[in-house]
């Protein structure tokens, strides 16, 4: 791609006019996952990992991380719904889909798309720890530290983002934009605002 190419040109035509800015291009995501996977391989050498993806936002992070890992790893998913408005969570969380597997005695890595207030993850970690895994760590592709309401140990962080609503690479607004390859911000009109 030449330097003058507009990053918006790579987005599907139907979504282009709603996107404000490409915040994290696909190449930067791929390069970051290379680094994180190498770190995980070092940290978990001679162990086996269970990746727990949090649906639906983490689907691409899980897929792209899983195929980069050299350590033996299995995948399971949980779906949680957090009560709140369209763009903020309340911390009241309901498990919509639980794990298929037992995690007692296993090394678990929770894979998240984004940690915002941290309330959803806080609930999830308490829930998972009560099942007595050997260890639980967290990888989140994105984090918004300025919005954090609870202090959480996130072992592997992809990118810190400012307090803006982002979509793409798994992240949605009203179920749209998940399939975008880049992480982008939306024009105010896209929220109906
Ligand atoms: P938290 O409980 O406030 O940390 O929110 C976590 C969940 O809210 C994430 O897993 C996302 O599903 C959603 N979320 C938070 N910020 C954003 C964003 O900027 N874009 C899309 N979804 C977000």
Short mmCIF file of C-alpha atoms and ligand atoms in Angstrom, two decimals:
data_model
loop_
_atom_site.label_atom_id
_atom_site.label_comp_id
_atom_site.label_asym_id
_atom_site.label_seq_id
_atom_site.Cartn_x
_atom_site.Cartn_y
_atom_site.Cartn_z
CA UNK A 1 0.00 0.00 0.00
CA UNK A 2 1.46 3.39 -0.92
CA UNK A 3 1.73 6.01 1.80
CA UNK A 4 -0.90 8.21 0.22
CA UNK A 5 -3.54 5.45 0.16
CA UNK A 6 -6.52 6.24 2.35
CA UNK A 7 -6.90 3.52 5.03
CA UNK A 8 -10.67 3.90 4.72
CA UNK A 9 -10.47 2.60 1.13
CA UNK A 10 -9.79 -0.89 2.42
CA UNK A 11 -13.09 -1.07 4.30
CA UNK A 12 -16.19 -2.61 2.74
CA UNK A 13 -18.02 0.04 0.74
CA UNK A 14 -21.23 -0.34 2.74
CA UNK A 15 -19.50 0.74 5.97
CA UNK A 16 -16.98 3.26 4.68
CA UNK A 17 -19.14 6.34 5.07
CA UNK A 18 -19.89 5.50 8.72
CA UNK A 19 -16.27 5.18 9.79
CA UNK A 20 -14.44 8.18 11.15
CA UNK A 21 -10.92 6.89 11.53
CA UNK A 22 -8.89 3.69 11.32
CA UNK A 23 -7.40 3.55 14.80
CA UNK A 24 -5.55 0.24 14.61
CA UNK A 25 -4.91 -1.20 11.15
CA UNK A 26 -5.03 -4.95 10.53
CA UNK A 27 -1.24 -5.19 10.13
CA UNK A 28 -0.69 -3.71 13.58
CA UNK A 29 -3.14 -6.21 15.09
CA UNK A 30 -1.37 -9.11 13.40
CA UNK A 31 2.06 -7.90 14.51
CA UNK A 32 0.86 -7.47 18.10
CA UNK A 33 -0.62 -10.97 18.16
CA UNK A 34 2.73 -12.33 16.96
CA UNK A 35 4.41 -10.68 19.94
CA UNK A 36 1.77 -11.78 22.46
CA UNK A 37 1.76 -15.37 21.17
CA UNK A 38 5.54 -15.55 21.53
CA UNK A 39 5.26 -14.24 25.08
CA UNK A 40 2.58 -16.80 25.94
CA UNK A 41 4.68 -19.60 24.43
CA UNK A 42 7.55 -18.61 26.72
CA UNK A 43 5.36 -18.25 29.81
CA UNK A 44 3.53 -21.53 29.32
CA UNK A 45 6.41 -23.67 28.07
CA UNK A 46 5.78 -27.34 28.98
CA UNK A 47 2.18 -26.60 29.99
CA UNK A 48 -1.15 -26.88 28.25
CA UNK A 49 -3.48 -23.97 27.91
CA UNK A 50 -7.21 -23.60 27.76
CA UNK A 51 -8.18 -20.43 25.92
CA UNK A 52 -11.54 -19.14 27.10
CA UNK A 53 -12.94 -16.74 24.54
CA UNK A 54 -15.63 -14.34 25.61
CA UNK A 55 -18.31 -14.23 22.92
CA UNK A 56 -18.92 -12.63 20.64
CA UNK A 57 -16.32 -9.88 20.57
CA UNK A 58 -13.28 -12.11 21.09
CA UNK A 59 -13.91 -14.45 18.15
CA UNK A 60 -11.16 -13.10 15.92
CA UNK A 61 -8.66 -12.61 18.73
CA UNK A 62 -9.15 -16.22 19.82
CA UNK A 63 -8.88 -17.56 16.28
CA UNK A 64 -5.82 -15.51 15.36
CA UNK A 65 -4.07 -16.14 18.68
CA UNK A 66 -4.85 -19.86 18.77
CA UNK A 67 -3.25 -20.54 15.40
CA UNK A 68 -0.11 -18.63 16.39
CA UNK A 69 0.54 -20.57 19.60
CA UNK A 70 3.16 -23.27 19.74
CA UNK A 71 2.15 -24.52 23.19
CA UNK A 72 -0.63 -27.10 23.10
CA UNK A 73 -3.90 -25.26 23.57
CA UNK A 74 -7.60 -25.98 23.54
CA UNK A 75 -10.43 -23.50 23.07
CA UNK A 76 -13.73 -23.03 24.82
CA UNK A 77 -16.16 -20.12 24.87
CA UNK A 78 -18.43 -18.32 27.27
CA UNK A 79 -21.11 -15.84 26.41
CA UNK A 80 -22.11 -13.23 28.94
CA UNK A 81 -24.62 -10.49 28.73
CA UNK A 82 -24.03 -7.36 30.65
CA UNK A 83 -26.98 -5.20 31.48
CA UNK A 84 -26.46 -1.59 30.61
CA UNK A 85 -26.91 0.91 27.82
CA UNK A 86 -25.71 0.29 24.28
CA UNK A 87 -22.20 1.54 24.95
CA UNK A 88 -21.58 1.06 28.69
CA UNK A 89 -21.88 -1.93 30.99
CA UNK A 90 -23.43 -2.06 34.44
CA UNK A 91 -21.48 -4.91 35.99
CA UNK A 92 -24.62 -6.99 36.34
CA UNK A 93 -23.69 -9.98 34.27
CA UNK A 94 -25.59 -13.05 33.21
CA UNK A 95 -23.97 -16.16 31.76
CA UNK A 96 -25.73 -16.91 28.48
CA UNK A 97 -23.45 -19.76 27.51
CA UNK A 98 -21.19 -21.58 29.93
CA UNK A 99 -18.01 -23.52 29.21
CA UNK A 100 -18.37 -27.02 27.75
CA UNK A 101 -15.37 -28.23 29.74
CA UNK A 102 -14.33 -28.50 33.38
CA UNK A 103 -11.45 -26.18 34.26
CA UNK A 104 -10.43 -27.54 37.66
CA UNK A 105 -6.65 -27.93 37.74
CA UNK A 106 -6.16 -26.40 34.28
CA UNK A 107 -4.25 -23.34 33.11
CA UNK A 108 -6.84 -20.93 31.78
CA UNK A 109 -6.27 -17.87 29.64
CA UNK A 110 -9.33 -15.68 29.28
CA UNK A 111 -9.30 -13.94 25.91
CA UNK A 112 -11.15 -10.64 25.70
CA UNK A 113 -11.69 -8.10 22.97
CA UNK A 114 -11.72 -5.06 25.22
CA UNK A 115 -11.70 -4.22 28.90
CA UNK A 116 -13.55 -1.00 29.52
CA UNK A 117 -14.93 -0.49 33.04
CA UNK A 118 -13.65 -3.98 33.83
CA UNK A 119 -16.93 -4.94 35.49
CA UNK A 120 -17.73 -7.77 33.09
CA UNK A 121 -14.28 -9.29 33.43
CA UNK A 122 -14.28 -8.87 37.20
CA UNK A 123 -17.44 -10.93 37.43
CA UNK A 124 -16.10 -13.52 35.00
CA UNK A 125 -12.80 -13.95 36.84
CA UNK A 126 -14.53 -14.46 40.18
CA UNK A 127 -16.79 -17.02 38.58
CA UNK A 128 -13.92 -18.89 36.91
CA UNK A 129 -11.69 -18.83 40.02
CA UNK A 130 -14.49 -20.47 42.04
CA UNK A 131 -14.03 -23.52 39.76
CA UNK A 132 -10.48 -23.97 41.08
CA UNK A 133 -8.35 -23.85 37.93
CA UNK A 134 -4.56 -24.19 38.35
CA UNK A 135 -4.23 -20.61 37.07
CA UNK A 136 -6.29 -17.91 35.38
CA UNK A 137 -4.72 -15.11 33.37
CA UNK A 138 -6.23 -12.60 30.98
CA UNK A 139 -5.35 -11.43 27.51
CA UNK A 140 -7.23 -8.45 26.16
CA UNK A 141 -6.58 -7.06 22.73
CA UNK A 142 -7.67 -3.61 23.87
CA UNK A 143 -7.91 -1.78 27.14
CA UNK A 144 -9.37 1.60 28.07
CA UNK A 145 -7.51 2.34 31.32
CA UNK A 146 -9.17 5.72 31.79
CA UNK A 147 -12.56 4.01 32.16
CA UNK A 148 -11.56 1.35 34.65
CA UNK A 149 -13.77 1.01 37.74
CA UNK A 150 -12.15 -2.09 39.22
CA UNK A 151 -8.50 -2.97 39.40
CA UNK A 152 -7.85 -6.04 37.29
CA UNK A 153 -4.74 -8.01 36.51
CA UNK A 154 -4.49 -8.15 32.72
CA UNK A 155 -1.38 -10.14 31.96
CA UNK A 156 -1.32 -9.60 28.18
CA UNK A 157 -2.51 -6.33 26.66
CA UNK A 158 -2.56 -5.55 22.95
CA UNK A 159 -3.26 -1.84 22.77
CA UNK A 160 -4.37 0.92 25.09
CA UNK A 161 -7.11 3.00 23.51
CA UNK A 162 -8.49 6.36 24.61
CA UNK A 163 -12.03 6.77 25.88
CA UNK A 164 -13.70 6.39 22.50
CA UNK A 165 -16.10 3.74 21.27
CA UNK A 166 -14.36 1.45 18.84
CA UNK A 167 -15.66 -1.25 16.49
CA UNK A 168 -14.24 -3.84 14.13
CA UNK A 169 -12.16 -7.00 14.52
CA UNK A 170 -14.94 -8.55 16.60
CA UNK A 171 -16.22 -5.42 18.30
CA UNK A 172 -19.71 -4.32 17.36
CA UNK A 173 -22.21 -1.57 17.67
CA UNK A 174 -25.70 -3.11 17.62
CA UNK A 175 -24.20 -6.21 15.95
CA UNK A 176 -22.72 -4.21 13.07
CA UNK A 177 -19.06 -3.73 12.12
CA UNK A 178 -17.74 -6.90 13.79
CA UNK A 179 -16.37 -8.23 10.52
CA UNK A 180 -14.15 -5.23 9.76
CA UNK A 181 -10.49 -6.22 9.64
CA UNK A 182 -9.32 -2.98 11.27
CA UNK A 183 -10.31 -1.36 14.56
CA UNK A 184 -12.04 1.90 13.77
CA UNK A 185 -14.02 4.74 15.30
CA UNK A 186 -17.44 5.71 13.99
CA UNK A 187 -18.85 9.03 12.88
CA UNK A 188 -21.48 10.35 15.31
CA UNK A 189 -24.19 9.79 12.66
CA UNK A 190 -23.49 6.03 12.82
CA UNK A 191 -24.83 5.93 16.38
CA UNK A 192 -27.93 7.77 15.29
CA UNK A 193 -26.50 10.67 17.29
P1 LIG B 1 -16.78 -3.53 30.66
O1 LIG B 1 -17.58 -4.44 31.54
O2 LIG B 1 -17.17 -2.09 30.84
O3 LIG B 1 -15.30 -3.72 30.78
O4 LIG B 1 -17.20 -3.83 29.17
C1 LIG B 1 -16.80 -4.94 28.53
C2 LIG B 1 -17.61 -5.19 27.28
O5 LIG B 1 -18.28 -4.00 26.79
C3 LIG B 1 -16.67 -5.60 26.17
O6 LIG B 1 -16.40 -6.98 26.19
C4 LIG B 1 -17.43 -5.16 24.94
O7 LIG B 1 -18.35 -6.13 24.56
C5 LIG B 1 -18.18 -3.92 25.39
N1 LIG B 1 -17.42 -2.69 25.03
C6 LIG B 1 -16.77 -1.84 25.86
N2 LIG B 1 -16.18 -0.83 25.19
C7 LIG B 1 -16.48 -1.06 23.88
C8 LIG B 1 -16.13 -0.38 22.66
O8 LIG B 1 -15.43 0.66 22.61
N3 LIG B 1 -16.62 -0.92 21.52
C9 LIG B 1 -17.38 -2.06 21.49
N4 LIG B 1 -17.71 -2.73 22.59
C10 LIG B 1 -17.26 -2.25 23.78
#
